[in-house]
Amino acid sequence: ENNNIVVAIDGPAGAGKSTVARAVAERIGLPYLDTGALYRAIAWKLDREGIAPEDGERISQALASFRLEFIPGGLMADGTDVTAAIRTPEIDRIVSAYAARPEVRGALIELQRAQAKNGLVADGRDMGTVVFPEAELKIFLTASAEERARRRYKERLDRGEAADYDEILKQVVERDNYDMTREIAPLRPAPGCIILDSSYMDAAQVTDAISSLASRFMEQERR
Ligand code: CDP
Ligand code: CDP
């Protein structure tokens, strides 16, 4: 029996990728890989060390000895639990400039592929296009910018944080543009992907839709 499929989920900020990918992984019994967390942890480290996104040489040096390790529900960076520290508005603001660097992307390719030995559900920007081009199932999950900003806004309020909808919308659109127009691994639908617009779907509906597609691929693998 072989259930080792790769489900690759890409899309813009706030589309619901991590919420849905985590739920799909649990439903179909595969590990979940949050690749955004890896880019966020690198941005966190380089920013703390005062290394600018333009400084490719110092980025390479810093990453040569940088250790990232998944723990249940989170991420360790050089032995520090950074799970909460990488989810701040400040990291939201700076992460894309670091993620555009070839030194940064190159450092993460093998780490990501190494997680897929027994299949997985992975979400990010280049899962279907670059990291897992052979994935059995590729989803491009999107929603209108206004709806995605609304989701982010609601998340902040639910956490008891102050939030400004217009500011969130502006930042989400800026980050998407940055991710879509960079030279290396830009955000775009992968060849052969299914484009899913979740503007009018809740997370449970999206989870059901992707899980049933994934289950069908797992059935095929077993035959
Ligand atoms: O959750 P949200 O969509 O806001 O962001 P994320 O998935 O945690 O990713 C944060 C940033 O990391 C993105 O805006 C990209 O710049 C970068 N990223 C990337 O370049 N490639 C990936 N596979 C995942 C994230
Ligand atoms: O990872 P990504 O940035 O694509 O989105 P997320 O961090 O999963 O955030 C999506 C937020 O919108 C979460 O608060 C979800 O509960 C909510 N949501 C969703 O994920 N999917 C929908 N179809 C509707 C709402």
Coordinates of N, CA, C and O in Angstrom, one line a residue, residues 41-42 44-46 48-49 61-70 75-82:
A41 N 11.4 32.4 9.5 CA 12.4 32.2 10.5 C 13.8 32.8 10.0 O 14.5 33.4 10.7
I42 N 14.0 32.6 8.7 CA 15.2 33.2 8.1 C 15.2 34.7 8.1 O 16.2 35.4 8.5
W44 N 13.6 36.5 10.3 CA 13.7 36.8 11.7 C 15.2 36.9 12.1 O 15.7 37.8 12.7
K45 N 15.9 35.8 11.7 CA 17.3 35.7 12.0 C 18.2 36.9 11.4 O 18.9 37.6 12.0
L46 N 18.0 37.0 10.0 CA 18.8 38.0 9.3 C 18.6 39.4 9.8 O 19.5 40.2 10.0
R48 N 17.5 40.3 12.8 CA 18.1 40.4 14.1 C 19.6 40.7 14.1 O 20.2 41.3 14.9
E49 N 20.2 40.1 13.1 CA 21.7 40.2 12.9 C 22.1 41.5 12.1 O 23.2 41.7 11.8
Q61 N 26.8 33.6 4.4 CA 27.6 33.2 5.6 C 26.7 32.9 6.8 O 26.9 31.9 7.4
A62 N 25.7 33.7 7.0 CA 24.8 33.5 8.2 C 24.0 32.2 8.0 O 23.8 31.5 9.0
L63 N 23.6 31.9 6.8 CA 22.8 30.7 6.6 C 23.6 29.4 6.7 O 23.0 28.3 6.9
A64 N 24.9 29.5 6.4 CA 25.7 28.3 6.4 C 25.7 27.5 7.8 O 25.7 26.3 7.8
S65 N 25.5 28.3 8.9 CA 25.5 27.6 10.2 C 24.1 27.7 10.8 O 24.0 27.5 12.0
F66 N 23.1 28.1 10.1 CA 21.7 28.3 10.7 C 21.0 26.9 10.7 O 20.9 26.3 9.7
R67 N 20.4 26.6 11.9 CA 19.7 25.3 12.0 C 18.2 25.5 12.2 O 17.8 26.2 13.2
L68 N 17.4 25.0 11.3 CA 16.0 25.0 11.5 C 15.5 23.6 11.8 O 15.9 22.7 11.1
E69 N 14.5 23.5 12.7 CA 14.0 22.2 13.1 C 12.6 22.3 13.5 O 12.2 23.2 14.3
F70 N 11.8 21.5 12.9 CA 10.3 21.5 13.2 C 10.1 20.8 14.5 O 10.7 19.7 14.8
L75 N 8.4 25.8 15.3 CA 9.7 25.8 14.6 C 10.8 26.3 15.6 O 10.6 27.2 16.3
M76 N 11.9 25.6 15.6 CA 13.1 26.0 16.3 C 14.1 26.6 15.4 O 14.3 26.0 14.3
A77 N 14.7 27.7 15.7 CA 15.8 28.2 15.0 C 17.0 28.4 15.9 O 17.0 29.1 16.9
D78 N 18.1 27.7 15.5 CA 19.3 27.7 16.3 C 19.0 27.5 17.8 O 19.5 28.1 18.7
G79 N 18.1 26.5 18.0 CA 17.7 26.1 19.4 C 16.7 27.0 20.1 O 16.4 26.8 21.3
T80 N 16.2 28.1 19.4 CA 15.2 29.0 20.0 C 13.9 28.7 19.4 O 13.8 28.5 18.2
D81 N 12.8 28.6 20.3 CA 11.5 28.4 19.7 C 11.0 29.7 19.2 O 10.8 30.7 19.9
V82 N 10.9 29.8 17.8 CA 10.5 31.1 17.2 C 9.0 31.0 16.7 O 8.6 31.9 15.9

